Every structure is written in C-alpha cells, then in structure tokens.
Amino acid sequence: MSVLHYLDQGQGRPLVILHGLFGTLDNWQSLARRWATEAGLRVISADLRNHGRSFQTNEHSYELMANDVRALLDHLGLGDDVTLMGHSMGGKAAMRLALHHPEHLARLIVVDIAPRYSDMEHQDDIIAGLQAIDLSKITNRQEADAALAQYIPQLGVRQFLLKNLYRKEDNSFAWRINLDALTTNLRAIGEETTGPVPFLKPALFIRGGKSRYITTEDKLHGIPALFPNSQVATVPDAGHWVHAEAPDEVYELVRAFTTAGPA
C-alpha cells in the first residue's frame, strides 16, 4: 500500500495535520512550523489521496482516507499519544478514524466541519471553473486565473485553487489534484460521519464565527452525541478557512489543547 506524502518537522508530542478539499499540506505550513519550533511538537503534515504529492486513485471515500492515515501513523511508528487534526474534508477523515480506530489517537481536533451531512452543491462552481481551464492551451497562471474568474469572483479562492497548478518538465501545466476523481466522488465527500461507538477521548472543534459549517444544533447535539468529551471554540472574526484568517488564535488553541495533560 502506498504511503501518503508527508512533511515531518520538530520533536515532541506528535500532531498530525490533514488539509481540506482541493488543499495540500502547504496550506498549513506557517502554523506547522510554529507548532514545531515554538510549541515543542513533532508536526506531521500530510497530503490526502488525490491531493498534493500523494498517490492518485479513482476511489475517494472517508473510509479509504482514514485507512490511508492509519497506514501513515503505522509507517511513522508514532505510538498512541497522537493528536490528529483535520480541516473540513480532512476533519471528516479525522473524525472517521477517531470513531472507528480510537486506539490510534490520544486526542482529536476538527477545524470548521461537523459530522452531519454537508450539501456539496456550493462546490459546483469550483468544479466547473477548474474544468473550464484548458491545460493544453494556457501558457501562464494569469490565463488560468482569467478562465477561473468566470466562475469564481473571489480572488482569494482562486489563488487557493491555483496552488494546485504546476509546470511539468515539458513546460506544460497539470493539476496536482485528481480533478476527475474528486468530481466523480464529490457527493461522497459530503456524507455524514458515523461510528459504532462515540469517541470518548478529548476532542476540540474550532469553529469560524462567520462560517456556517458548525451550527448551534451541531454544537448542542450532533457533536456531543459522537464526541461527548468535546469542546467547541469559536474564533469570532474568521470564516471557513479559520487557520488562514486567524492564525494566532488557532495556534494558541491547538498549542494549549495538544500540550495539556501528561506527556
């Protein structure tokens, strides 16, 4: 079985980070370095399947993503004092692993996603925009951005998506994401997270105050039903990309939660 591409830095209690849909481990690098250098953690950032520099496959499900992460944990021999953190899609993959294989983790952090079903229709414009970029014809990133802007007016979202674009050795462009597989499996990426029994170990949910991904209903009922030893921390002025919009707040929340208790 192929092992996920990862970056390992620092020494100390392990913190494993999983990015969201269309992301890469690079999205977390500024914070990962801080946790490694300032908080004394060993930080492992991973590219999930069909993303970044990890392997590509036609299949994309939370069961498979959780198994990929288990294989990475076994490969690294991290022991059982692991904090697993995931954002959005990565958060659902982390929840899946925690609920089905709690013995691999000491604690869980989920960034701005709830275990309930997520309607993925809001991703349709993104998929259409990415598919509208003709990789055989573009000669620079500005042309790709112009094509994407017809579907996605927000510059920040386009910049995030275009981080997946790279030049091959023949100077042509290609995607690091497996766009076909993600498009085919998009509805599965929204599926509800369930488990045979609740995850009883400590869990922290970090919520963007301007985001709708974790609702009051989730906070009161959906999350505690599966994660009874959990807390929800709201970062008031942040949206869904909490870590990019409020890095200092996220740094401190994760540092305090991860380093609490005996090593």
Short mmCIF file of C-alpha atoms in Angstrom, two decimals:
data_model
loop_
_atom_site.label_atom_id
_atom_site.label_comp_id
_atom_site.label_asym_id
_atom_site.label_seq_id
_atom_site.Cartn_x
_atom_site.Cartn_y
_atom_site.Cartn_z
CA MET A 1 0.00 0.00 0.00
CA SER A 2 1.30 3.47 -0.87
CA VAL A 3 2.04 5.84 2.00
CA LEU A 4 0.73 9.39 1.89
CA HIS A 5 3.21 12.14 1.08
CA TYR A 6 4.05 13.98 4.29
CA LEU A 7 6.36 16.55 5.89
CA ASP A 8 7.79 15.75 9.33
CA GLN A 9 9.30 18.53 11.46
CA GLY A 10 10.10 19.17 15.10
CA GLN A 11 10.37 16.89 18.11
CA GLY A 12 7.93 16.11 20.90
CA ARG A 13 4.31 15.01 21.16
CA PRO A 14 3.02 14.19 17.64
CA LEU A 15 0.49 16.44 15.90
CA VAL A 16 -0.77 15.13 12.54
CA ILE A 17 -2.48 17.66 10.22
CA LEU A 18 -4.94 16.88 7.39
CA HIS A 19 -5.95 19.60 4.90
CA GLY A 20 -9.35 20.15 3.27
CA LEU A 21 -10.81 19.59 -0.20
CA PHE A 22 -8.61 20.97 -3.03
CA GLY A 23 -5.90 21.73 -0.46
CA THR A 24 -2.39 20.47 0.27
CA LEU A 25 -0.17 20.21 3.31
CA ASP A 26 1.36 23.54 2.22
CA ASN A 27 -1.85 25.31 3.36
CA TRP A 28 -0.80 24.63 6.96
CA GLN A 29 2.94 25.22 6.70
CA SER A 30 3.19 28.56 8.51
CA LEU A 31 1.35 27.20 11.54
CA ALA A 32 3.04 23.79 11.34
CA ARG A 33 6.44 25.47 11.62
CA ARG A 34 5.28 27.48 14.63
CA TRP A 35 3.97 24.41 16.46
CA ALA A 36 7.24 22.60 15.70
CA THR A 37 9.56 25.45 16.73
CA GLU A 38 7.60 27.36 19.39
CA ALA A 39 5.28 24.74 20.94
CA GLY A 40 7.76 21.86 21.02
CA LEU A 41 5.63 19.47 18.98
CA ARG A 42 6.53 16.95 16.30
CA VAL A 43 4.32 18.07 13.43
CA ILE A 44 3.46 15.76 10.53
CA SER A 45 1.52 17.42 7.71
CA ALA A 46 0.08 15.04 5.09
CA ASP A 47 -1.33 15.30 1.58
CA LEU A 48 -4.52 13.23 1.42
CA ARG A 49 -5.11 10.89 -1.52
CA ASN A 50 -5.84 12.63 -4.84
CA HIS A 51 -4.26 15.81 -3.47
CA GLY A 52 -0.81 17.37 -3.47
CA ARG A 53 2.03 14.92 -3.99
CA SER A 54 0.19 11.87 -2.66
CA PHE A 55 -0.92 8.99 -4.85
CA GLN A 56 -3.93 9.26 -7.15
CA THR A 57 -6.74 6.74 -7.46
CA ASN A 58 -10.28 6.62 -8.87
CA GLU A 59 -11.64 5.96 -5.37
CA HIS A 60 -12.16 8.69 -2.79
CA SER A 61 -14.09 7.99 0.42
CA TYR A 62 -13.72 8.67 4.13
CA GLU A 63 -13.17 5.00 4.88
CA LEU A 64 -10.25 4.96 2.45
CA MET A 65 -8.85 8.31 3.65
CA ALA A 66 -8.99 7.16 7.28
CA ASN A 67 -7.21 3.94 6.34
CA ASP A 68 -4.57 5.95 4.48
CA VAL A 69 -3.93 7.99 7.63
CA ARG A 70 -3.78 4.83 9.77
CA ALA A 71 -1.15 3.44 7.42
CA LEU A 72 0.84 6.68 7.75
CA LEU A 73 0.67 6.54 11.56
CA ASP A 74 1.86 2.93 11.49
CA HIS A 75 4.62 3.81 9.00
CA LEU A 76 5.90 6.56 11.29
CA GLY A 77 5.55 4.49 14.47
CA LEU A 78 4.13 7.43 16.42
CA GLY A 79 2.66 5.43 19.29
CA ASP A 80 -0.66 6.24 20.92
CA ASP A 81 -0.01 9.81 22.16
CA VAL A 82 -1.09 11.32 18.83
CA THR A 83 -3.20 14.41 18.24
CA LEU A 84 -4.95 14.19 14.87
CA MET A 85 -6.24 17.46 13.40
CA GLY A 86 -8.18 17.95 10.19
CA HIS A 87 -9.83 20.88 8.42
CA SER A 88 -13.11 20.44 6.52
CA MET A 89 -12.77 17.24 4.44
CA GLY A 90 -9.65 16.43 6.47
CA GLY A 91 -11.72 16.95 9.61
CA LYS A 92 -14.24 14.36 8.49
CA ALA A 93 -11.43 11.94 7.67
CA ALA A 94 -10.00 12.55 11.16
CA MET A 95 -13.42 12.00 12.78
CA ARG A 96 -13.86 8.78 10.83
CA LEU A 97 -10.53 7.43 12.08
CA ALA A 98 -11.24 8.53 15.66
CA LEU A 99 -14.65 6.84 15.71
CA HIS A 100 -13.55 3.58 14.08
CA HIS A 101 -10.00 3.24 15.44
CA PRO A 102 -9.76 5.30 18.64
CA GLU A 103 -6.77 3.27 19.81
CA HIS A 104 -4.56 5.20 17.35
CA LEU A 105 -5.23 8.61 18.94
CA ALA A 106 -4.94 10.41 22.26
CA ARG A 107 -6.96 13.45 21.17
CA LEU A 108 -8.76 14.91 18.15
CA ILE A 109 -9.00 18.42 16.69
CA VAL A 110 -11.57 19.25 13.99
CA VAL A 111 -11.46 22.60 12.23
CA ASP A 112 -14.75 24.05 10.98
CA ILE A 113 -16.72 20.97 10.00
CA ALA A 114 -19.47 18.99 11.74
CA PRO A 115 -20.16 15.25 11.49
CA ARG A 116 -23.53 15.77 9.78
CA TYR A 117 -24.15 15.55 6.02
CA SER A 118 -22.78 18.53 4.07
CA ASP A 119 -24.51 19.69 0.90
CA MET A 120 -21.76 19.87 -1.72
CA GLU A 121 -23.69 21.95 -4.28
CA HIS A 122 -21.67 25.01 -3.27
CA GLN A 123 -18.66 23.27 -4.85
CA ASP A 124 -20.28 23.06 -8.29
CA ASP A 125 -18.94 26.44 -9.43
CA ILE A 126 -15.45 25.48 -8.31
CA ILE A 127 -15.59 22.21 -10.24
CA ALA A 128 -16.96 23.98 -13.33
CA GLY A 129 -14.27 26.66 -13.10
CA LEU A 130 -11.44 24.16 -12.76
CA GLN A 131 -12.79 22.11 -15.66
CA ALA A 132 -13.01 25.28 -17.78
CA ILE A 133 -9.23 25.74 -17.66
CA ASP A 134 -7.84 24.10 -20.80
CA LEU A 135 -4.45 22.90 -19.61
CA SER A 136 -3.35 22.16 -23.17
CA LYS A 137 -3.72 25.83 -24.17
CA ILE A 138 -2.77 28.01 -21.21
CA THR A 139 0.77 29.39 -21.19
CA ASN A 140 0.80 31.11 -17.79
CA ARG A 141 -1.07 31.36 -14.49
CA GLN A 142 -2.73 34.63 -15.49
CA GLU A 143 -4.60 32.84 -18.28
CA ALA A 144 -5.70 30.14 -15.85
CA ASP A 145 -6.88 32.78 -13.38
CA ALA A 146 -8.84 34.59 -16.10
CA ALA A 147 -10.67 31.38 -17.05
CA LEU A 148 -11.40 30.59 -13.40
CA ALA A 149 -12.66 34.13 -12.72
CA GLN A 150 -15.64 33.49 -15.00
CA TYR A 151 -16.93 31.11 -12.33
CA ILE A 152 -15.27 32.28 -9.10
CA PRO A 153 -15.13 36.04 -8.50
CA GLN A 154 -13.29 35.82 -5.17
CA LEU A 155 -9.56 36.34 -5.73
CA GLY A 156 -8.58 34.54 -2.54
CA VAL A 157 -10.49 31.39 -3.50
CA ARG A 158 -8.90 31.42 -6.97
CA GLN A 159 -5.42 31.82 -5.50
CA PHE A 160 -6.06 28.88 -3.16
CA LEU A 161 -7.26 26.67 -6.03
CA LEU A 162 -4.47 27.65 -8.40
CA LYS A 163 -1.86 26.45 -5.90
CA ASN A 164 -2.72 23.05 -7.36
CA LEU A 165 -1.41 24.10 -10.79
CA TYR A 166 2.20 23.23 -11.63
CA ARG A 167 4.50 23.03 -14.64
CA LYS A 168 5.71 19.65 -15.84
CA GLU A 169 9.19 19.08 -17.25
CA ASP A 170 7.95 19.79 -20.78
CA ASN A 171 6.75 23.21 -19.51
CA SER A 172 3.06 22.33 -19.88
CA PHE A 173 0.65 22.74 -16.96
CA ALA A 174 -1.00 20.00 -14.91
CA TRP A 175 -3.10 19.63 -11.73
CA ARG A 176 -1.73 18.12 -8.56
CA ILE A 177 -5.30 17.26 -7.58
CA ASN A 178 -7.05 14.34 -9.29
CA LEU A 179 -9.86 16.51 -10.60
CA ASP A 180 -11.74 13.66 -12.29
CA ALA A 181 -11.80 11.52 -9.15
CA LEU A 182 -12.83 14.40 -6.90
CA THR A 183 -15.60 15.39 -9.31
CA THR A 184 -16.92 11.83 -9.52
CA ASN A 185 -16.86 11.39 -5.73
CA LEU A 186 -17.96 14.90 -4.75
CA ARG A 187 -21.25 13.83 -3.14
CA ALA A 188 -19.44 11.20 -1.05
CA ILE A 189 -17.20 13.97 0.32
CA GLY A 190 -20.31 15.49 1.90
CA GLU A 191 -21.52 12.32 3.58
CA GLU A 192 -22.37 12.13 7.27
CA THR A 193 -19.74 10.87 9.69
CA THR A 194 -20.85 8.00 11.90
CA GLY A 195 -19.22 5.37 14.07
CA PRO A 196 -20.02 2.21 16.02
CA VAL A 197 -19.50 3.96 19.38
CA PRO A 198 -18.70 7.53 20.47
CA PHE A 199 -15.09 8.73 20.68
CA LEU A 200 -14.55 9.18 24.42
CA LYS A 201 -11.15 10.87 24.38
CA PRO A 202 -10.68 14.66 24.36
CA ALA A 203 -11.81 16.47 21.20
CA LEU A 204 -11.62 20.13 20.23
CA PHE A 205 -13.77 21.63 17.48
CA ILE A 206 -12.56 25.01 16.21
CA ARG A 207 -15.31 26.99 14.54
CA GLY A 208 -15.18 30.14 12.43
CA GLY A 209 -17.70 32.65 13.79
CA LYS A 210 -18.56 33.77 10.25
CA SER A 211 -18.84 30.20 8.94
CA ARG A 212 -21.97 28.07 8.69
CA TYR A 213 -20.21 24.71 8.75
CA ILE A 214 -20.78 24.23 12.51
CA THR A 215 -24.24 25.36 13.60
CA THR A 216 -25.77 25.79 17.05
CA GLU A 217 -27.59 22.48 16.52
CA ASP A 218 -24.27 20.78 15.75
CA LYS A 219 -22.73 22.31 18.86
CA LEU A 220 -25.58 21.27 21.16
CA HIS A 221 -26.47 17.85 19.77
CA GLY A 222 -24.62 16.49 16.73
CA ILE A 223 -21.07 16.87 18.02
CA PRO A 224 -21.64 15.78 21.68
CA ALA A 225 -23.54 12.66 20.54
CA LEU A 226 -20.41 11.31 18.86
CA PHE A 227 -17.76 13.20 20.83
CA PRO A 228 -19.04 13.51 24.42
CA ASN A 229 -15.67 14.71 25.76
CA SER A 230 -15.52 17.62 23.31
CA GLN A 231 -15.47 21.40 23.41
CA VAL A 232 -16.28 23.89 20.65
CA ALA A 233 -14.13 27.03 20.43
CA THR A 234 -15.37 29.84 18.20
CA VAL A 235 -12.97 32.27 16.51
CA PRO A 236 -15.37 35.21 16.05
CA ASP A 237 -13.92 37.08 13.06
CA ALA A 238 -12.95 34.06 10.92
CA GLY A 239 -14.76 32.18 8.19
CA HIS A 240 -14.29 28.60 6.99
CA TRP A 241 -10.52 28.98 6.47
CA VAL A 242 -10.04 29.75 10.16
CA HIS A 243 -6.33 28.91 10.19
CA ALA A 244 -5.59 31.33 7.33
CA GLU A 245 -7.78 34.15 8.64
CA ALA A 246 -6.90 33.93 12.36
CA PRO A 247 -3.57 32.07 12.61
CA ASP A 248 -2.60 33.40 16.05
CA GLU A 249 -5.87 32.29 17.63
CA VAL A 250 -5.68 28.84 16.01
CA TYR A 251 -2.03 28.48 17.01
CA GLU A 252 -2.84 29.08 20.67
CA LEU A 253 -5.99 26.91 20.75
CA VAL A 254 -4.11 23.96 19.26
CA ARG A 255 -0.99 24.50 21.38
CA ALA A 256 -2.95 24.62 24.64
CA PHE A 257 -5.13 21.61 23.79
CA THR A 258 -2.31 19.45 22.42
CA THR A 259 0.20 20.08 25.20
CA ALA A 260 -2.30 19.76 28.08
CA GLY A 261 -2.01 16.73 30.36
CA PRO A 262 0.83 14.27 30.92
CA ALA A 263 3.17 13.52 28.02
#
